Coordinates of C-alpha atoms in Angstrom, one line a residue:
M1 CA -114.9 32.5 -22.7
N2 CA -115.3 33.9 -19.2
L3 CA -112.8 36.7 -18.7
F4 CA -112.4 35.8 -15.1
T5 CA -111.7 32.1 -15.6
I6 CA -108.4 31.2 -13.9
P7 CA -106.2 29.1 -16.3
S8 CA -105.1 25.7 -15.0
P9 CA -101.4 25.1 -14.2
S10 CA -101.0 22.8 -17.2
S11 CA -102.4 25.4 -19.6
L12 CA -100.2 28.1 -18.0
W13 CA -97.2 25.9 -18.5
T14 CA -98.2 25.2 -22.2
T15 CA -98.5 29.0 -22.7
L16 CA -95.0 29.6 -21.2
R17 CA -93.5 26.8 -23.3
S18 CA -95.0 28.1 -26.5
G19 CA -94.1 31.7 -25.8
S20 CA -90.8 33.2 -26.7
A21 CA -88.0 33.7 -24.1
F22 CA -88.6 37.4 -24.4
H23 CA -92.3 37.1 -23.4
V24 CA -91.5 34.9 -20.5
A25 CA -88.8 37.3 -19.3
C26 CA -91.3 40.2 -19.6
S27 CA -93.9 38.3 -17.6
F28 CA -91.5 37.7 -14.8
A29 CA -90.3 41.3 -14.9
A30 CA -93.9 42.5 -14.7
L31 CA -94.6 40.2 -11.8
W32 CA -91.4 41.4 -10.0
A33 CA -92.4 45.0 -10.6
F34 CA -95.9 44.3 -9.3
V35 CA -94.6 42.8 -6.1
K36 CA -92.3 45.7 -5.6
V37 CA -95.2 48.2 -6.1
L38 CA -97.3 46.3 -3.5
R39 CA -94.5 46.4 -1.0
M40 CA -94.0 50.1 -1.6
L41 CA -97.6 50.8 -1.1
R42 CA -97.7 48.7 2.1
W43 CA -94.6 50.5 3.3
R44 CA -96.2 54.0 2.7
V45 CA -99.4 53.0 4.5
K46 CA -97.7 51.3 7.4
T47 CA -94.8 53.8 8.0
T48 CA -95.2 57.3 9.4
Q49 CA -94.2 59.6 6.6
L50 CA -91.7 62.1 8.1
L51 CA -90.0 65.3 6.9
G52 CA -86.5 65.2 5.7
P53 CA -83.9 66.7 3.3
P54 CA -84.6 66.7 -0.5
R55 CA -82.9 64.3 -2.8
T56 CA -79.7 65.6 -4.2
S57 CA -79.2 62.8 -6.7
L58 CA -81.8 60.8 -8.6
V59 CA -79.8 57.6 -8.1
Y60 CA -78.2 58.0 -4.7
G61 CA -80.6 60.3 -2.9
V62 CA -78.3 61.9 -0.2
S63 CA -76.3 58.7 0.4
R64 CA -73.3 59.7 -1.6
D65 CA -73.2 63.1 0.1
L66 CA -73.0 61.3 3.4
A67 CA -70.5 58.7 2.1
V68 CA -68.0 61.3 0.8
S69 CA -68.4 63.9 3.6
Q70 CA -65.5 64.4 6.1
D71 CA -68.2 65.1 8.7
S72 CA -71.4 63.1 8.0
A73 CA -72.3 63.5 11.7
A74 CA -72.7 67.2 11.1
I75 CA -75.1 66.5 8.2
Y76 CA -77.2 64.2 10.4
E77 CA -77.2 66.7 13.3
R78 CA -78.2 69.6 10.9
C79 CA -81.1 67.6 9.6
A80 CA -82.3 66.8 13.2
T81 CA -82.3 70.5 14.0
E82 CA -84.3 71.3 10.9
Y83 CA -86.7 68.3 10.6
G84 CA -87.0 66.9 14.2
V85 CA -85.5 64.2 16.3
V86 CA -86.6 61.5 13.8
Y87 CA -86.7 62.2 10.0
M88 CA -86.4 60.5 6.7
I89 CA -83.6 60.7 4.2
P90 CA -83.8 59.7 0.5
S91 CA -81.4 56.8 -0.3
I92 CA -80.3 54.6 -3.2
L93 CA -82.7 54.1 -6.1
G94 CA -85.8 55.5 -4.4
R95 CA -85.3 53.8 -1.1
T96 CA -85.8 55.8 2.1
R97 CA -84.1 55.6 5.5
V98 CA -85.5 56.6 8.9
V99 CA -82.9 58.3 11.0
L100 CA -83.3 58.2 14.8
C101 CA -81.7 61.1 16.8
D102 CA -84.0 60.8 19.8
P103 CA -82.7 59.1 23.0
R104 CA -85.9 57.3 23.8
A105 CA -86.4 56.1 20.2
I106 CA -82.8 54.9 20.1
A107 CA -83.2 53.0 23.4
H108 CA -86.3 51.3 22.0
F109 CA -84.4 50.4 18.9
Y110 CA -81.4 48.9 20.7
A111 CA -83.6 46.9 23.1
R112 CA -85.1 45.1 20.0
E113 CA -81.9 44.8 17.9
T114 CA -81.0 41.4 16.5
W115 CA -84.7 40.4 16.7
T116 CA -87.0 43.2 15.3
Y117 CA -84.1 45.1 13.8
V118 CA -81.5 43.0 11.9
Q119 CA -78.5 43.4 9.7
T120 CA -79.1 44.6 6.2
P121 CA -78.5 42.1 3.3
I122 CA -75.2 43.9 2.3
S123 CA -73.9 43.7 5.9
L124 CA -74.6 40.0 6.1
A125 CA -73.0 39.4 2.7
F126 CA -69.9 41.4 3.5
L127 CA -69.5 39.9 7.0
E128 CA -69.9 36.4 5.7
A129 CA -67.4 36.9 3.0
S130 CA -64.8 38.6 5.2
V131 CA -65.1 37.0 8.7
G132 CA -67.7 34.3 8.4
K133 CA -70.8 33.5 10.4
G134 CA -69.5 34.6 13.8
I135 CA -70.9 36.9 16.4
L136 CA -70.9 40.0 14.1
W137 CA -72.9 38.1 11.5
A138 CA -75.2 36.2 13.8
Q139 CA -78.7 37.4 14.7
G140 CA -81.5 36.3 17.0
E141 CA -81.1 33.0 18.8
T142 CA -77.8 32.2 17.0
H143 CA -76.3 35.5 18.2
R144 CA -77.5 34.9 21.8
R145 CA -75.9 31.4 21.8
Q146 CA -72.6 32.6 20.4
R147 CA -72.4 35.6 22.8
K148 CA -73.2 33.4 25.8
A149 CA -70.4 31.0 24.9
L150 CA -67.8 33.8 24.6
T151 CA -68.9 36.0 27.6
P152 CA -66.6 34.3 30.3
A153 CA -63.5 35.4 28.3
F154 CA -64.5 39.1 28.7
S155 CA -65.5 39.0 32.4
N156 CA -63.8 41.3 34.9
A157 CA -61.9 38.4 36.4
A158 CA -60.6 37.4 32.9
I159 CA -59.6 41.0 32.0
R160 CA -57.9 41.5 35.4
K161 CA -55.5 38.6 34.5
L162 CA -54.8 40.1 31.1
T163 CA -53.7 43.5 32.3
S164 CA -50.0 42.3 32.4
V165 CA -50.4 41.4 28.7
F166 CA -51.5 45.0 27.9
Y167 CA -48.4 46.3 29.8
D168 CA -46.0 43.9 28.1
S169 CA -47.1 45.1 24.6
V170 CA -46.9 48.8 25.3
Y171 CA -43.5 48.5 27.1
K172 CA -42.2 46.7 24.1
A173 CA -43.2 49.7 21.9
K174 CA -41.8 52.1 24.5
G175 CA -38.4 50.3 24.2
K176 CA -38.4 50.7 20.5
W177 CA -39.3 54.4 20.7
D178 CA -36.5 55.0 23.2
T179 CA -34.0 53.5 20.8
V180 CA -35.2 55.7 17.9
I181 CA -35.2 58.9 20.1
E182 CA -31.7 58.1 21.5
S183 CA -30.3 57.9 18.0
S184 CA -31.7 61.3 17.2
K185 CA -29.4 64.4 17.5
D186 CA -32.3 66.6 18.6
G187 CA -33.6 64.4 21.4
D188 CA -36.9 63.8 19.6
A189 CA -38.2 61.8 16.7
V190 CA -41.1 61.9 14.2
I191 CA -42.9 58.6 14.7
E192 CA -45.9 57.4 12.6
V193 CA -48.0 56.4 15.6
Q194 CA -51.0 54.8 13.9
N195 CA -49.0 51.9 12.6
W196 CA -47.5 51.4 16.1
M197 CA -51.0 51.4 17.7
N198 CA -52.1 48.8 15.1
H199 CA -49.3 46.5 16.1
I200 CA -49.7 47.0 19.8
S201 CA -53.3 46.0 19.5
L202 CA -52.6 43.0 17.2
D203 CA -49.9 41.6 19.4
T204 CA -52.1 42.1 22.5
V205 CA -55.1 40.3 21.1
G206 CA -52.8 37.5 19.8
I207 CA -51.4 36.8 23.3
A208 CA -54.5 37.6 25.3
G209 CA -56.9 35.8 23.1
F210 CA -54.9 33.0 21.5
S211 CA -51.7 32.7 23.6
H212 CA -49.8 33.5 20.4
D213 CA -47.3 36.4 19.9
F214 CA -47.5 37.7 16.3
G215 CA -44.3 39.6 16.9
S216 CA -45.4 42.6 14.9
L217 CA -43.8 45.0 17.5
D218 CA -40.5 43.2 16.9
G219 CA -40.8 43.7 13.2
K220 CA -41.6 40.1 12.5
S221 CA -43.1 39.7 9.1
V222 CA -46.0 37.3 9.1
S223 CA -48.8 37.0 6.6
V224 CA -51.5 38.3 8.8
T225 CA -49.7 41.6 9.6
E226 CA -48.7 42.1 6.0
M227 CA -52.3 41.7 4.9
F228 CA -53.7 43.9 7.7
D229 CA -51.2 46.6 6.8
S230 CA -52.0 46.3 3.1
T231 CA -55.8 46.4 3.6
F232 CA -55.9 49.1 6.3
G233 CA -53.0 51.2 5.2
N234 CA -54.3 52.0 1.8
N235 CA -58.0 52.0 2.4
Q236 CA -59.3 55.0 0.5
P237 CA -61.9 53.7 -1.9
S238 CA -61.9 55.0 -5.5
T239 CA -64.9 56.7 -7.0
V240 CA -65.8 53.5 -8.8
N241 CA -65.6 51.5 -5.5
E242 CA -67.8 54.1 -3.8
V243 CA -70.5 53.6 -6.5
F244 CA -70.2 49.8 -6.1
I245 CA -70.6 50.0 -2.4
L246 CA -73.6 52.4 -2.6
L247 CA -75.4 50.2 -5.2
A248 CA -74.7 47.1 -3.2
L249 CA -76.9 48.5 -0.5
V250 CA -79.8 47.6 -2.8
F251 CA -78.2 44.8 -4.8
P252 CA -75.8 42.8 -2.5
I253 CA -74.9 40.5 -5.3
I254 CA -72.7 43.3 -6.6
L255 CA -70.2 42.2 -3.8
K256 CA -69.6 39.1 -5.9
I257 CA -68.0 41.2 -8.7
P258 CA -64.2 40.6 -8.4
T259 CA -63.0 44.2 -8.1
E260 CA -59.5 44.8 -6.8
R261 CA -60.9 45.8 -3.5
Q262 CA -63.0 42.7 -3.2
K263 CA -60.0 40.6 -4.1
L264 CA -58.0 42.3 -1.3
F265 CA -60.8 41.5 1.2
K266 CA -61.0 37.9 0.0
K267 CA -57.2 37.5 0.4
L268 CA -57.4 39.0 3.9
S269 CA -60.2 36.5 4.8
V270 CA -58.2 33.5 3.5
T271 CA -55.1 34.7 5.4
M272 CA -57.0 35.1 8.7
E273 CA -58.5 31.7 8.2
Q274 CA -55.1 30.1 7.7
I275 CA -53.7 31.8 10.8
S276 CA -56.8 30.9 12.9
N277 CA -56.6 27.3 11.7
E278 CA -52.9 27.0 12.8
L279 CA -53.7 28.5 16.2
L280 CA -56.6 26.1 16.7
I281 CA -54.6 23.1 15.7
R282 CA -51.8 24.1 18.1
S283 CA -54.2 24.8 21.0
R284 CA -56.1 21.6 20.5
R285 CA -52.8 19.7 20.6
E286 CA -51.8 21.5 23.8
K287 CA -55.2 20.9 25.4
D288 CA -54.9 17.1 24.7
A289 CA -51.4 17.1 26.2
N290 CA -52.6 19.2 29.2
I291 CA -50.0 21.9 28.3
G292 CA -50.7 25.5 29.4
E293 CA -51.7 27.5 32.4
R294 CA -54.6 26.6 34.7
G295 CA -57.7 28.6 33.8
Q296 CA -56.8 28.5 30.1
E297 CA -60.2 27.0 29.4
N298 CA -61.7 30.5 30.1
S299 CA -59.4 32.2 27.5
I300 CA -61.0 33.1 24.2
I301 CA -59.4 30.2 22.3
G302 CA -60.0 27.9 25.3
L303 CA -63.7 28.7 25.3
L304 CA -63.9 28.2 21.5
I305 CA -62.3 24.8 21.7
K306 CA -64.6 23.9 24.7
S307 CA -67.7 24.9 22.7
E308 CA -66.8 22.6 19.8
G309 CA -67.1 19.6 22.1
Q310 CA -70.3 20.5 23.8
D311 CA -73.6 19.0 23.0
T312 CA -75.3 21.7 25.0
E313 CA -77.0 24.9 23.8
L314 CA -73.5 26.6 23.7
H315 CA -72.1 24.3 21.0
M316 CA -70.4 26.0 18.1
S317 CA -69.6 24.4 14.8
E318 CA -66.1 24.5 13.4
E319 CA -67.2 27.2 10.9
E320 CA -68.5 29.3 13.8
V321 CA -65.3 28.8 15.9
M322 CA -63.2 29.9 12.9
A323 CA -65.4 33.0 12.4
Q324 CA -65.0 34.1 16.0
M325 CA -61.3 34.0 15.7
K326 CA -61.3 36.0 12.5
V327 CA -63.6 38.6 14.2
L328 CA -61.2 38.9 17.1
L329 CA -58.2 39.3 14.9
L330 CA -59.9 42.0 12.9
A331 CA -61.2 43.8 16.0
G332 CA -57.8 43.5 17.7
Y333 CA -56.1 45.2 14.8
G334 CA -58.8 47.7 14.1
T335 CA -61.0 49.5 16.6
T336 CA -58.7 49.9 19.7
S337 CA -55.9 51.1 17.5
V338 CA -58.1 53.8 15.9
S339 CA -59.2 55.0 19.3
L340 CA -55.6 55.2 20.6
T341 CA -54.5 57.1 17.6
W342 CA -57.3 59.7 18.0
A343 CA -56.4 60.0 21.7
L344 CA -52.8 60.8 20.9
I345 CA -53.9 63.3 18.2
E346 CA -56.1 65.1 20.8
L347 CA -53.4 65.1 23.4
S348 CA -51.0 66.6 20.9
R349 CA -53.5 69.3 20.0
H350 CA -54.2 70.0 23.7
P351 CA -50.8 70.2 25.5
D352 CA -52.6 71.4 28.7
V353 CA -54.7 68.3 28.8
Q354 CA -51.6 66.1 28.1
T355 CA -49.7 67.8 31.0
R356 CA -52.5 67.4 33.4
L357 CA -52.9 63.7 32.5
R358 CA -49.1 63.1 32.9
D359 CA -49.2 64.9 36.3
E360 CA -51.9 62.5 37.5
L361 CA -50.1 59.5 36.3
L362 CA -46.7 60.6 37.8
A363 CA -48.3 61.5 41.1
F364 CA -49.9 58.0 41.3
G365 CA -46.4 56.4 41.0
P366 CA -46.0 52.8 39.8
D367 CA -48.0 51.3 37.0
P368 CA -51.6 51.0 38.3
T369 CA -53.3 47.6 38.6
Y370 CA -56.5 46.7 36.9
D371 CA -58.6 47.9 39.8
Q372 CA -56.7 51.1 40.1
L373 CA -57.0 51.8 36.4
K374 CA -60.8 51.4 36.8
A375 CA -61.3 53.6 39.9
N376 CA -58.2 55.6 41.0
L377 CA -57.3 57.7 37.9
P378 CA -60.3 59.9 37.2
Y379 CA -58.5 62.2 34.6
L380 CA -57.2 59.2 32.6
D381 CA -60.8 57.9 32.7
A382 CA -62.1 61.3 31.5
V383 CA -59.6 61.5 28.6
V384 CA -60.4 58.0 27.4
H385 CA -64.1 58.5 27.4
E386 CA -63.9 62.0 25.9
S387 CA -61.9 60.5 23.0
L388 CA -64.4 57.7 22.7
R389 CA -67.2 60.2 22.6
L390 CA -65.8 62.4 19.9
H391 CA -64.3 59.6 17.8
P392 CA -66.3 56.4 17.8
P393 CA -64.7 53.8 15.5
A394 CA -68.0 53.0 13.9
P395 CA -69.8 56.3 13.2
E396 CA -73.2 54.9 12.3
S397 CA -75.2 51.7 12.0
I398 CA -77.9 50.8 9.5
R399 CA -80.5 48.1 10.3
L400 CA -83.5 46.6 8.6
A401 CA -86.9 46.2 10.3
A402 CA -87.8 42.5 10.3
A403 CA -91.3 43.2 11.5
D404 CA -93.8 46.1 11.9
D405 CA -93.1 48.2 15.0
V406 CA -94.1 51.4 16.8
I407 CA -91.2 53.5 18.1
P408 CA -91.9 56.0 21.0
L409 CA -90.4 59.5 21.0
S410 CA -89.3 61.7 23.9
E411 CA -90.6 64.7 22.1
P412 CA -93.2 65.1 19.3
V413 CA -92.2 65.6 15.6
R414 CA -94.2 67.0 12.7
T415 CA -95.1 64.4 10.0
M416 CA -95.2 65.1 6.3
S417 CA -98.9 65.7 6.5
G418 CA -98.3 68.5 9.1
N419 CA -99.6 66.6 12.2
M420 CA -97.6 66.2 15.4
T421 CA -96.9 62.7 16.8
D422 CA -95.1 61.3 19.8
S423 CA -94.5 57.9 18.2
I424 CA -93.8 56.6 14.7
S425 CA -95.0 53.5 12.9
I426 CA -92.3 51.4 11.2
A427 CA -93.2 48.9 8.5
K428 CA -91.3 45.6 7.9
G429 CA -88.5 46.3 5.4
T430 CA -87.8 49.8 6.6
W431 CA -84.1 50.9 6.8
I432 CA -83.2 52.5 10.1
T433 CA -80.1 54.5 10.7
I434 CA -78.5 55.3 14.1
P435 CA -76.0 58.2 13.5
I436 CA -73.7 57.2 16.4
A437 CA -71.1 60.0 16.0
A438 CA -73.9 62.6 15.6
I439 CA -75.5 61.6 18.8
N440 CA -72.2 61.4 20.7
R441 CA -71.4 65.0 19.8
S442 CA -74.8 66.6 19.3
S443 CA -75.0 70.2 20.7
T444 CA -78.6 69.6 21.6
I445 CA -77.7 66.5 23.7
W446 CA -74.3 67.4 25.0
G447 CA -74.5 71.2 25.2
P448 CA -72.8 74.1 23.2
D449 CA -69.3 72.7 23.8
A450 CA -70.2 69.3 22.4
K451 CA -67.6 69.5 19.5
E452 CA -64.8 70.4 21.9
F453 CA -62.3 67.9 23.4
K454 CA -63.1 68.6 27.0
P455 CA -62.3 65.8 29.5
D456 CA -63.5 68.0 32.4
R457 CA -67.1 67.3 31.4
W458 CA -66.6 63.8 32.9
L459 CA -65.4 65.0 36.3
T460 CA -68.3 67.1 37.6
E461 CA -71.8 66.2 38.6
D462 CA -73.3 68.6 36.0
G463 CA -70.7 67.9 33.3
I464 CA -73.1 65.5 31.6
G465 CA -76.3 67.4 30.8
G466 CA -79.9 66.2 31.3
K467 CA -80.4 65.3 27.6
A468 CA -77.1 63.3 27.5
K469 CA -78.2 61.4 30.5
E470 CA -81.2 60.2 28.5
V471 CA -78.9 58.4 26.1
Q472 CA -78.6 54.7 27.2
G473 CA -75.4 52.9 26.6
H474 CA -72.0 52.8 28.3
R475 CA -71.5 56.2 30.1
H476 CA -74.3 57.7 28.0
L477 CA -72.3 57.0 24.8
L478 CA -73.3 55.0 21.7
T479 CA -69.7 54.1 20.9
F480 CA -70.2 50.5 22.1
V481 CA -73.9 50.6 21.0
D482 CA -76.5 49.1 23.5
G483 CA -78.9 46.3 24.0
P484 CA -78.3 42.6 23.1
R485 CA -75.5 43.6 20.7
T486 CA -73.5 45.8 23.1
C487 CA -69.8 45.3 22.2
L488 CA -68.7 42.2 24.0
G489 CA -65.1 43.4 24.2
K490 CA -66.0 46.8 25.6
D491 CA -64.2 46.3 29.0
F492 CA -61.3 44.6 27.3
A493 CA -60.9 47.6 24.9
I494 CA -61.2 50.2 27.6
M495 CA -58.7 48.5 29.8
E496 CA -56.2 48.2 27.0
F497 CA -56.8 51.8 26.0
K498 CA -56.1 53.0 29.6
T499 CA -53.0 50.8 30.0
V500 CA -51.4 51.9 26.8
L501 CA -52.2 55.6 27.2
S502 CA -50.9 55.6 30.8
V503 CA -47.5 54.2 29.9
L504 CA -47.0 56.4 26.8
V505 CA -48.1 59.7 28.3
K506 CA -46.1 59.1 31.5
N507 CA -42.9 58.5 29.4
F508 CA -43.3 60.7 26.3
V509 CA -44.3 64.1 25.2
F510 CA -46.4 64.3 22.0
E511 CA -46.7 67.1 19.5
M512 CA -48.2 67.4 16.0
R513 CA -45.3 67.3 13.7
D514 CA -46.3 70.5 11.9
G515 CA -47.8 72.4 14.8
P516 CA -51.0 72.2 16.8
D517 CA -53.1 73.4 13.9
T518 CA -52.1 70.5 11.6
P519 CA -55.2 69.5 9.7
V520 CA -56.4 65.9 10.2
E521 CA -58.9 64.2 7.9
V522 CA -60.8 60.9 7.9
A523 CA -59.6 58.2 5.6
R524 CA -62.6 56.1 4.6
G525 CA -62.4 52.3 4.5
I526 CA -63.4 49.3 6.6
L527 CA -63.1 51.6 9.5
P528 CA -62.8 55.4 9.2
R529 CA -59.2 56.2 10.4
P530 CA -57.5 59.5 11.1
R531 CA -54.8 60.7 8.7
V532 CA -52.8 63.9 8.7
V533 CA -53.7 65.8 5.5
G534 CA -51.1 65.1 2.8
E535 CA -49.9 61.8 4.2
D536 CA -50.1 58.5 2.3
G537 CA -52.4 55.7 3.6
T538 CA -53.4 56.5 7.1
G539 CA -50.2 58.2 8.3
V540 CA -50.3 60.1 11.6
P541 CA -46.7 61.3 12.2
L542 CA -46.2 62.9 15.6
R543 CA -43.1 64.5 17.1
I544 CA -42.2 62.6 20.2
R545 CA -39.6 63.2 22.9
R546 CA -39.0 61.5 26.2
Y547 CA -40.4 63.1 29.3
E548 CA -37.5 63.9 31.7

């Protein structure tokens, strides 16, 4: 028999049928391993092999070191200093990630995100399970369509109309704080501010986005606030959960295992869907009866309902509409409240900055309008952006190359072979990491005072250095990322941030409960949140008194 004769499909099937299940399984395993080896060889040939830190774990590479670190940004920055502006880090089960710390490389990456660089399988699986196939999950043309449909709700004109909603929420919180302080014998009170920032943000997005008051600032107990408090308030993953999350980077099916944490996320998703469905039914009913304010069609929920009935390119399915609402609920409770909490911590640590900000607000007089908040309060703007620089709610992003690419660099790096190169080749299937927090506070990019809370850097012409100016993105920050996936709610979040901070700082004095040197750590979870060391959950108790 000719050794090179190719067996016919029928003879191959006969062989498989006659063979044992064990032999069949071994054959498929061998085929799977062969394909993996081919892919690995292609990756090594097509991808520029870069220097990087050694593997500290056979299973995790350096991924667990980064996951458990209180300052993963410092690890990324230290590697950039040692190995160059782009480098490789060993990851889970032999995988490798390319880390971009070069402004030109990052700009190239973001310009091609959602097309050449896409969500990882674990990100897609987690997003679909928690919030559905909305704008966070969508990629390519689907993402462009969904974003275009939602854009009018986040225009300057739309946010200008919502400024009064921001004020209403923060003044409701102010009234509650006044009552607490008045009942105190000492004229001050210890208030856990993170929970209050959560509820200010949730009630604001409820009214601004869905014309619905959740009433969390009034202490109203509703299923969505209970679930948010439960999920975000005790979000420190166990060691077992950390291992599950890391292994799921390679095997997303692990997310299907019903751990307690996964059950909690599932329950949160179901609760958000129930609330979203109730709001949609009510809004559709009001639309049919022509109830509501003029211009409501450009609200978030108005645009979503409008998109359902369109046969145009902007049409969204009922599943997509539901997903957008869940995304907005989650974002409303999460990201802005984290930023506000960090700002209050920094102001408590820096009483001179707090006093200067209060002086600017008091000198201005009445509550500023939308346009005045944007243009007439430079120190408020500086404090907000300095807080966003130091404490981005999402400290890093990981993407997967969907196609081969060549990334240009602003300065050459040394490859593993010892050659210098001013561009790197990326093979399809490569994991790419953008260490957002590390770039935002890199000493190489922002100068020797990069780790300091220093709002003054935003007030002078030379406050932002030459290297920082090379970083593309809102105000040279990566906090809102860049490119086609730039945060759609960026202007909404900044305006809410400024409104809430202006009212609170004008009316109250903030101090760390246990003194200015009180240690604050990062509690890991869906979003990394600040927590005073020793507190349960995500507690940030501050000593607050009214400013007289």
